[in-house]
Short mmCIF file of C-alpha atoms in Angstrom, two decimals:
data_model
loop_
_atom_site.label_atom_id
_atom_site.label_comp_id
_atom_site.label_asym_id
_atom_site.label_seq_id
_atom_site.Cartn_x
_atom_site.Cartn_y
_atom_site.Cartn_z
CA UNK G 250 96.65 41.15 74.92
CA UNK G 251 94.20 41.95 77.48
CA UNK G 252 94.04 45.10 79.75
CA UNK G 253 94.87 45.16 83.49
CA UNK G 254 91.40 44.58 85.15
CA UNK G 255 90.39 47.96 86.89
CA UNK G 256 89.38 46.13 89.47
CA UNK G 257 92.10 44.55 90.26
CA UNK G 258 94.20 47.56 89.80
CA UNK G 259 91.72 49.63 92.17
CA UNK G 260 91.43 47.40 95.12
CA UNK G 261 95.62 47.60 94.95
CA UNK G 262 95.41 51.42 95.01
CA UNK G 263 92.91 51.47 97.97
CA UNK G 264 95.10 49.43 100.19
CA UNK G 265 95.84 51.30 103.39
CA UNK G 266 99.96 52.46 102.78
CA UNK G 267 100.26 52.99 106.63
CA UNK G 268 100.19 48.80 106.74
CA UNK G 269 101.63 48.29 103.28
CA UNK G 270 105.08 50.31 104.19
CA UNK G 271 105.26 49.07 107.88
CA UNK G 272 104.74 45.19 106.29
CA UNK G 273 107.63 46.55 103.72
CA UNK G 274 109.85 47.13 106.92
CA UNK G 275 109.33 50.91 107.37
CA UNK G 276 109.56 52.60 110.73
CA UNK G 277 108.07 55.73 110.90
CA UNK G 278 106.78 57.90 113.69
CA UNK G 279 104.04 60.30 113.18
CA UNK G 280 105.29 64.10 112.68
CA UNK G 281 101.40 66.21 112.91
CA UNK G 282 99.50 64.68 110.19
CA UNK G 283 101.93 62.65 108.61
CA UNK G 284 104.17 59.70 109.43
CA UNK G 285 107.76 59.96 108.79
CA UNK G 286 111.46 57.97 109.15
CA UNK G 287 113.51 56.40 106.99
CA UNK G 288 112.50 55.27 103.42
CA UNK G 289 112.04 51.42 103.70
CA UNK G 290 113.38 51.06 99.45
CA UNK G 291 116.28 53.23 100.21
CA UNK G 292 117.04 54.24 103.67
CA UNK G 293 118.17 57.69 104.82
CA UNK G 294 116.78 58.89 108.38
CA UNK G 295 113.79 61.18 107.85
CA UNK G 296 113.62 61.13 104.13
CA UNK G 297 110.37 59.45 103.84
CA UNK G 298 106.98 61.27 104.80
CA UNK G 299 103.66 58.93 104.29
CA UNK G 300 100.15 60.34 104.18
CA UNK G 301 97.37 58.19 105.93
CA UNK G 302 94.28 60.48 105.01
CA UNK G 303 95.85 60.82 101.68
CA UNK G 304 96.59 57.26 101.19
CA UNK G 305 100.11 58.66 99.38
CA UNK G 306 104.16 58.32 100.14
CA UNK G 307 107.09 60.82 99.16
CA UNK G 308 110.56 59.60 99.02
CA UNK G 309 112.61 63.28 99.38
CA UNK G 310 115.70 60.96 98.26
CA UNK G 311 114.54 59.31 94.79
CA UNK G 312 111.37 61.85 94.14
CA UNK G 313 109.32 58.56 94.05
CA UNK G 314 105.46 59.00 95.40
CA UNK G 315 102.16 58.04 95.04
CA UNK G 316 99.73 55.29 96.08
CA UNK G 317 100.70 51.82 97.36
CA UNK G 318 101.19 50.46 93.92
CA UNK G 319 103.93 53.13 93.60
CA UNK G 320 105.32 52.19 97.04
CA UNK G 321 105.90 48.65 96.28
CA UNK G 322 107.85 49.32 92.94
CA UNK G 323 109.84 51.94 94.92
CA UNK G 324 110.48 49.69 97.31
CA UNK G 325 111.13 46.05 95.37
CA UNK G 326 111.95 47.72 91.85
CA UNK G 327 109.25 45.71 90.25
CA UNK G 328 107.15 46.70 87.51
CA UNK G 329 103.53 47.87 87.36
CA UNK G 330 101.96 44.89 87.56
CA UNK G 331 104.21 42.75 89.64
CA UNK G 332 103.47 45.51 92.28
CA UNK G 333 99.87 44.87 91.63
CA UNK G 334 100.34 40.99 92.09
CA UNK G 335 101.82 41.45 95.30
CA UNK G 336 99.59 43.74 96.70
CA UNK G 337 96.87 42.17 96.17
CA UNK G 338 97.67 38.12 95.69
CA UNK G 339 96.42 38.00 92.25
CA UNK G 340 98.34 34.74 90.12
CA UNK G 341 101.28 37.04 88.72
CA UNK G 342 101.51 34.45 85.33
CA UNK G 343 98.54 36.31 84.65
CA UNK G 344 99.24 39.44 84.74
CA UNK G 345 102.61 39.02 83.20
CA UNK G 346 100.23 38.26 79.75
CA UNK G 347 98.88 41.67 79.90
CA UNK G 348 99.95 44.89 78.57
CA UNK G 349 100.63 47.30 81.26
CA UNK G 350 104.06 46.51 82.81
CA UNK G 351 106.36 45.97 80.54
CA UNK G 352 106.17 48.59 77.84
CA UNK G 353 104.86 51.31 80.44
CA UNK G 354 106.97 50.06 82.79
CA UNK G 355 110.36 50.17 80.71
CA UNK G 356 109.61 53.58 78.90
CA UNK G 357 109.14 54.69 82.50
CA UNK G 358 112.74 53.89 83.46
CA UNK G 359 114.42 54.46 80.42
CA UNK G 360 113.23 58.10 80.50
CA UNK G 361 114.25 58.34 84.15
CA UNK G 362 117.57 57.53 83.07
CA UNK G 363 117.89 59.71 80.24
CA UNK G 364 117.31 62.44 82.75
CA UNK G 365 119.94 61.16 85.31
CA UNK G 366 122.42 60.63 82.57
CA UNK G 367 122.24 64.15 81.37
CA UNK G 368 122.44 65.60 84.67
CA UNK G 369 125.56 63.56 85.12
CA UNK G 370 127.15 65.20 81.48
CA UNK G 371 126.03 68.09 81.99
CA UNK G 372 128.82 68.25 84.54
CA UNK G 373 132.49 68.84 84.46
CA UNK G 374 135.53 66.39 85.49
CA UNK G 375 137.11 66.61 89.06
CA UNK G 376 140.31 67.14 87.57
CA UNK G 377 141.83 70.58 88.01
CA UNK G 378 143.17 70.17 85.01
CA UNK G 379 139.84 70.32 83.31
CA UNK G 380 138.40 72.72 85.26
CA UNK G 381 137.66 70.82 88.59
CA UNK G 382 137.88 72.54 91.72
CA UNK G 383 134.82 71.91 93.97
CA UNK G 384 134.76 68.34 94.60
CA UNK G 385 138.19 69.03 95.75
CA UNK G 386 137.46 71.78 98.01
CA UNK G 387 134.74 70.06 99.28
CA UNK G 388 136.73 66.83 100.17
CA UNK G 389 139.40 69.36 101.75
CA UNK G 390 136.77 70.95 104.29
CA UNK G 391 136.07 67.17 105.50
CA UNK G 392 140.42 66.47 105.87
CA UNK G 393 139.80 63.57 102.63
CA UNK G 394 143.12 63.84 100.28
CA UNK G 395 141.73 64.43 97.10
CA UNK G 396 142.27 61.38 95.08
CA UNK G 397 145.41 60.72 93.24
CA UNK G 398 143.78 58.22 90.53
CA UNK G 399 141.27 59.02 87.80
CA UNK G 400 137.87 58.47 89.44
CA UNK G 401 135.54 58.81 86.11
CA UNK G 402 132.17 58.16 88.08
CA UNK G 403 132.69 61.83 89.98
CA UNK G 404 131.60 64.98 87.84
CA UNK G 405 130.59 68.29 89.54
CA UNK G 406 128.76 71.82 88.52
CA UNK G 407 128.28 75.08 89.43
CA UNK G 408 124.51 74.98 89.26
CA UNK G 409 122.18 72.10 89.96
CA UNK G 410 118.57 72.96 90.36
CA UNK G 411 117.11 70.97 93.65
CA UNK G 412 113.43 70.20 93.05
CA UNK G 413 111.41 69.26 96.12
CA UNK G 414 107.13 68.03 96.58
CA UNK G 415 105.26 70.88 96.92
CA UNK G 416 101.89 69.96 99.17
CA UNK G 417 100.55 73.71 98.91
CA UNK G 418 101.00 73.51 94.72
CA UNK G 419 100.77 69.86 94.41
CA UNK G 420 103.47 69.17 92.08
CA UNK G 421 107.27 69.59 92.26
CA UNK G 422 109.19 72.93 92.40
CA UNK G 423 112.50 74.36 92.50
CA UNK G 424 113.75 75.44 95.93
CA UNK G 425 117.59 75.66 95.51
CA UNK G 426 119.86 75.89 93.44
CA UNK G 427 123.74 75.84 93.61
CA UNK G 428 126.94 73.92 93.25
CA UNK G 429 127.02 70.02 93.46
CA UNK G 430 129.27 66.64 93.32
CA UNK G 431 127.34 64.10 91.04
CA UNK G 432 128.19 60.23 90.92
CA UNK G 433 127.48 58.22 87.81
CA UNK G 434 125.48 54.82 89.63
CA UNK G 435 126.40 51.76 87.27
CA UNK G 436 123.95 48.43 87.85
CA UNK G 437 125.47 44.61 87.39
CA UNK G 438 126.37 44.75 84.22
CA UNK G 439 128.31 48.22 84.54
CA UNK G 440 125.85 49.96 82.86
CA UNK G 441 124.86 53.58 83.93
CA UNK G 442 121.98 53.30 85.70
CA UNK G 443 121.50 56.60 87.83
CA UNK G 444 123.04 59.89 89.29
CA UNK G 445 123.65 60.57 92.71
CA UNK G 446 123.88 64.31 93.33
CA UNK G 447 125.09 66.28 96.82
CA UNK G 448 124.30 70.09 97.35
CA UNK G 449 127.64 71.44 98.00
CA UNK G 450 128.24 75.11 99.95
CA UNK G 451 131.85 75.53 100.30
CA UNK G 452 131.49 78.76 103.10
CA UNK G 453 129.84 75.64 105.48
CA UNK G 454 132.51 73.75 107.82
CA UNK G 455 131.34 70.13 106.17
CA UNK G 456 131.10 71.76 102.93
CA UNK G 457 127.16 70.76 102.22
CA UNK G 458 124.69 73.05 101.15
CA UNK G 459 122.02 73.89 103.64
CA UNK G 460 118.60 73.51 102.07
CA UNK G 461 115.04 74.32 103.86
CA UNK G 462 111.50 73.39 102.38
CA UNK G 463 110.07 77.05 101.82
CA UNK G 464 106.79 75.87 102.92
CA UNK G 465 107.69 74.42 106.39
CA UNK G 466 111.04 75.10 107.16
CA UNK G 467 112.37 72.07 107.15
CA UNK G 468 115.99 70.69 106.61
CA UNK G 469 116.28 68.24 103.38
CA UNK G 470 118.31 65.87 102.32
CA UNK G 471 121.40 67.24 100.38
CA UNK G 472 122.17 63.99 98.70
CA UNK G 473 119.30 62.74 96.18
CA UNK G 474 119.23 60.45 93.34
CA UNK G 475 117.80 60.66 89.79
CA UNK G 476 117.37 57.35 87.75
CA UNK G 477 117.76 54.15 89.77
CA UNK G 478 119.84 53.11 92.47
CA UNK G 479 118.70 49.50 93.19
CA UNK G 480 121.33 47.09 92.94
CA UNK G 481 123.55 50.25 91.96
CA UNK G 482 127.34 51.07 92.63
CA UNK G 483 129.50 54.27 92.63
CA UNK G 484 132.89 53.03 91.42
CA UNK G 485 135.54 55.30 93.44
CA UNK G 486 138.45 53.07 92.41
CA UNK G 487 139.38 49.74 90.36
CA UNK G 488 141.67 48.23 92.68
CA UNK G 489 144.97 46.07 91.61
CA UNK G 490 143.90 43.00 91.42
CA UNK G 491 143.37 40.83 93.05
CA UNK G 492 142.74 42.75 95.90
CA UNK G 493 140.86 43.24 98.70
CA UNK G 494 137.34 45.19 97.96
CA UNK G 495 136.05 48.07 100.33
CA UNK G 496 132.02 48.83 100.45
CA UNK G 497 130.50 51.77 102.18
CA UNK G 498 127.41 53.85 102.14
CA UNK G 499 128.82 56.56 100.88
CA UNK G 500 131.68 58.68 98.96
CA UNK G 501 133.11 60.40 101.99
CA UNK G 502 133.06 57.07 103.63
CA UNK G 503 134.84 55.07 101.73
CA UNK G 504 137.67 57.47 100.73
CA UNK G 505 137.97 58.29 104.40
CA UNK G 506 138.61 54.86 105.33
CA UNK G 507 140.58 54.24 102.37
CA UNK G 508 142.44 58.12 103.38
CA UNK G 509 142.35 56.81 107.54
CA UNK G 510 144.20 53.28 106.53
CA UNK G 511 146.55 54.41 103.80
CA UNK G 512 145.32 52.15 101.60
CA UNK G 513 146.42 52.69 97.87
CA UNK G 514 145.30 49.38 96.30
CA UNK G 515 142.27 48.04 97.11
CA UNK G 516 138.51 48.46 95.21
CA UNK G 517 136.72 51.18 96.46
CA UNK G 518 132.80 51.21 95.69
CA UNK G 519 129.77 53.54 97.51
CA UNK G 520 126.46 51.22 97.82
CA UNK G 521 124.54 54.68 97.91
CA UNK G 522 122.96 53.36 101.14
CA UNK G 523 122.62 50.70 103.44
CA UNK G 524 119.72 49.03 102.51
CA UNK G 525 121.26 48.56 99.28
CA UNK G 526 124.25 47.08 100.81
CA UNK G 527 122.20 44.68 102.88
CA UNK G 528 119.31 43.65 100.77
CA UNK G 529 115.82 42.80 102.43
CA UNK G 530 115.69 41.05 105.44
CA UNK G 531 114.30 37.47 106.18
CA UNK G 532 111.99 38.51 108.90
CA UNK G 533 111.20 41.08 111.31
CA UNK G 534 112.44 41.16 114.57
CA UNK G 535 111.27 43.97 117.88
CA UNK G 536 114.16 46.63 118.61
CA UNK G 537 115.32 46.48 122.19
CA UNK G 538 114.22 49.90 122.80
CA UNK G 539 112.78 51.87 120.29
CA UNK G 540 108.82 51.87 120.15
CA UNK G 541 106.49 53.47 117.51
CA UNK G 542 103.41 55.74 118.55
CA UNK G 543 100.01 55.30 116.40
CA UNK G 544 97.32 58.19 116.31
CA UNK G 545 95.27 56.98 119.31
CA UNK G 546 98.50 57.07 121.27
CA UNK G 547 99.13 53.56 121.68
CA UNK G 548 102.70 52.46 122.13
CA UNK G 549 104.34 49.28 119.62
CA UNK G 550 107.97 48.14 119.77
CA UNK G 551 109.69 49.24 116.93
CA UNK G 552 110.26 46.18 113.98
CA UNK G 553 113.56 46.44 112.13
CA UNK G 554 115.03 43.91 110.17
CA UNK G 555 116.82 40.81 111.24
CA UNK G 556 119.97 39.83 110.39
CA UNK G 557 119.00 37.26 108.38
CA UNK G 558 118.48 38.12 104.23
CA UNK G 559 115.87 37.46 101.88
CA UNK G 560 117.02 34.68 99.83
CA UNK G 561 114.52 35.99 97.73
CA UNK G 562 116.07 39.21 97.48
CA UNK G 563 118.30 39.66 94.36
CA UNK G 564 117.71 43.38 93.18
CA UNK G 565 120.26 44.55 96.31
CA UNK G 566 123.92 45.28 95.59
CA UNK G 567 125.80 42.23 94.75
CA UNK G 568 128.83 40.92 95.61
CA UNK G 569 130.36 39.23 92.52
CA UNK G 570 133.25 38.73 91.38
CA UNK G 571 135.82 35.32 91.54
CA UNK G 572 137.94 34.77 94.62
CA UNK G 573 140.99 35.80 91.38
CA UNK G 574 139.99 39.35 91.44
CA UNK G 575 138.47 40.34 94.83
CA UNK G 576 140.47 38.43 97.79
CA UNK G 577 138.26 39.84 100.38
CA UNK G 578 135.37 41.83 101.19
CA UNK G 579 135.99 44.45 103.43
CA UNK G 580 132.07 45.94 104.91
CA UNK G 581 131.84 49.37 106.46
CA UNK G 582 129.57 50.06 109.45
CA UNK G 583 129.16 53.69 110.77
CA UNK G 584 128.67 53.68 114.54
CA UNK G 585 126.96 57.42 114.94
CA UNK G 586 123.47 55.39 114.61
CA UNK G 587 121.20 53.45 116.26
CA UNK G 588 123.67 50.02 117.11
CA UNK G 589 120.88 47.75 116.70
CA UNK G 590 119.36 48.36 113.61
CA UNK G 591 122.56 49.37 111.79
CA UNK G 592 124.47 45.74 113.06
CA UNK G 593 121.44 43.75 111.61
CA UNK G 594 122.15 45.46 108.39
CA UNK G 595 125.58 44.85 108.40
CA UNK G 596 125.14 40.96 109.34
CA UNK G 597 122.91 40.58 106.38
CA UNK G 598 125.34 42.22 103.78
CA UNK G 599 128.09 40.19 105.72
CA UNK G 600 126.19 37.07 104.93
CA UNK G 601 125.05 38.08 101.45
CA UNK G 602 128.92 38.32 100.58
CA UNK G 603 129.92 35.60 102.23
CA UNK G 604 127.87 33.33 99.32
CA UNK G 605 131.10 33.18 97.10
CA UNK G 606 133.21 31.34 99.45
CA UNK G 607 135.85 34.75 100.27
CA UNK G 608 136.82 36.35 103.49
CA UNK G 609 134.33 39.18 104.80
CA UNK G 610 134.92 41.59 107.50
CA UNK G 611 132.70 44.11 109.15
CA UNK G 612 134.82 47.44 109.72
CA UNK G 613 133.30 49.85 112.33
CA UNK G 614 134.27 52.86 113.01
CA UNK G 615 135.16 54.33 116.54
CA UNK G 616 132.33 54.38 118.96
CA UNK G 617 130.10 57.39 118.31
CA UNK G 618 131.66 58.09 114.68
CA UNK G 619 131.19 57.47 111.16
CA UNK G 620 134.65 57.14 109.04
CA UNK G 621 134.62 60.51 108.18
CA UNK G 622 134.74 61.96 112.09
CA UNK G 623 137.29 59.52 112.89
CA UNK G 624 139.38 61.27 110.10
CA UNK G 625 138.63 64.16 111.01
CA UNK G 626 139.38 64.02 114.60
CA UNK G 627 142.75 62.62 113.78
CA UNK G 628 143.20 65.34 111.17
CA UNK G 629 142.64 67.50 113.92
CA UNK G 630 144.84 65.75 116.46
CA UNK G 631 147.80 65.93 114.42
CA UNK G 632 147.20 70.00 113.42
CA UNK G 633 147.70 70.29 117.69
CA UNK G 634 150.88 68.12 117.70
CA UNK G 635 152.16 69.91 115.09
CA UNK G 636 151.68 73.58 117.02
CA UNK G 637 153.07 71.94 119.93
CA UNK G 638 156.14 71.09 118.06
CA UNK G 639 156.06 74.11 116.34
#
């Protein structure tokens, strides 16, 4: 087998990322000497920092970084040289007869899992019975009954180290550590895939840890994942089938709606995020109002995705499944984001599900809220009535 030309490899590695991650569909705004916003392979808000001079990325969420070759697996989950191929145009049939993706490639992801799997077993069940307490405290402080089915996927423990980029030391570091819900994240075939892991601080109203970068002070992300989330699922509940299934961003979501509707039946599954959920988009469109500053101060209208998918796209979540088991998709939108971009999103899941020939509805929440807050609020609402008739 040959080797991948250098080359080839080199003039992939020396593409400018600024252009590569906007073409992917990021929006970022420049923060000082960096450009920041939400991570075009798996969403967030700010969890994505890209540096120009640098020609490098960081995904806080996944720990993926590096040069545009990196960027383009992170964001498509291809291999090595598929990456390569579509960075730089280069006929992929040939590069599929050399030796760098698959063996590298596959090692590479295997050992990722490995880690993420023994995260995940290093933790305890949920269960008070076994030992569980704080996923159960933590679901108290945000008014979500604590389950009352098995729910295997959730694990917790009372320390999880949290290991963020260091720019001053170049390489990764601890800067927390502490209690933490974990989330076994199962691909198509049900097959473990990834962890998803949120910081948990029980003396905090909404029950997340609060975690700064020591070196600038900034907030991160509490929820990360470890291993692979592409395509991924969290499986809160198998429902009686057939049933309706429910699909949300994340945990708290889901069982809040599920907690906010009384419904005791249905399939309950987190798609980790909503890019996930959606899949890739067809085409860019210009946001209404949102614009994007470069370094010399020009303004550009922000480009999110339309509503239409990528047929092409077919690493996203996917809605199998016969019209015997799963009656009816039900999609859940948060409205305590930006309208616009989030109801593209949603369209595009909407018409990825609707592929199979079942009903699919797009549930929003109140104005202003995500499913959570509207619990919440009505949690709180009914403490008052009860005082009052007290």
């Amino acid at each position: 087998m040959t080797q991948l030309p250098s080359e080839v490899v080199s003039a992939a590695h020396d593409l400018p990322i600024l252009s590569i991650a906007r073409e992917m569909g990021a929006s970022l705004r420049r923060k000082g000497s960096e450009w920041n916003g939400p991570c075009p392979g798996c969403g967030g808000t700010d969890r994505f920092w890209l540096n120009e001079d640098k020609n490098t990325f960081l995904c806080r969420m996944s720990g993926a970084a590096g040069d545009p070759i990196n960027l383009a697996r992170h964001v498509h989950g291809i291999g090595f040289a598929d990456a390569v191929a579509m960075l730089t145009g280069v006929d992929r049939s040939h590069l599929h007869k050399m030796q760098t993706p698959a063996a590298e490639d596959n090692k590479y992801r295997e050992k990722a899992r490995q880690r993420a799997w023994k995260i995940w077993r290093d933790g305890r069940s949920i269960d008070h019975r076994q030992g569980g307490y704080l996923v159960a405290a933590y679901l108290a402080l945000r008014s979500i009954p604590f389950p009352q089915w098995t729910v295997p996927a959730l694990r917790e423990i009372d320390q999880l180290a949290y290991w963020e980029w260091s720019k001053e030391d170049q390489a990764f570091r601890i800067v927390h550590t502490g209690p933490a819900m974990m989330a076994a994240i199962v691909g198509p075939d049900g097959h473990f895939i990834g962890v998803h892991r949120t910081w948990l601080d029980l003396q905090r109203p909404n029950g997340k840890a609060l975690i700064s970068d020591p070196e600038t002070g900034e907030v991160l992300d509490v929820k990360k994942v470890m291993g692979s989330q592409r395509g991924g699922r969290i499986i809160l509940r198998k429902g009686d089938r057939p049933c309706p299934r429910i699909t949300g961003e994340g945990i708290e979501t889901v069982l809040s709606f599920a907690a906010f509707h009384g419904d005791q039946r249905s399939t309950l599954q987190a798609g980790i995020n909503l890019d996930n959920i959606a899949g890739k988009a067809a085409s860019q469109i210009p946001h209404p109002s949102k614009q994007n500053v470069d370094r010399l101060g020009r303004k550009r209208r922000l480009m999110i995705g339309s509503s239409e998918p990528d047929a092409q796209d077919t690493a996203c979540l996917a809605f199998n499944g016969d019209l015997s088991s799963v009656t009816e998709e039900l999609l859940l939108g948060d409205a305590d984001s930006d309208r616009f971009t989030t109801q593209a999103a949603m369209l595009r899941a909407k018409a990825r599900a609707e592929r199979d020939g079942r009903p699919v509805s797009i549930r929003w929440a109140p104005d202003g809220l995500d499913w959570n807050d509207a619990l919440r609020a009505r949690a709180v609402k009914q403490a008052k009535r009860s005082e009052v008739a007290a």
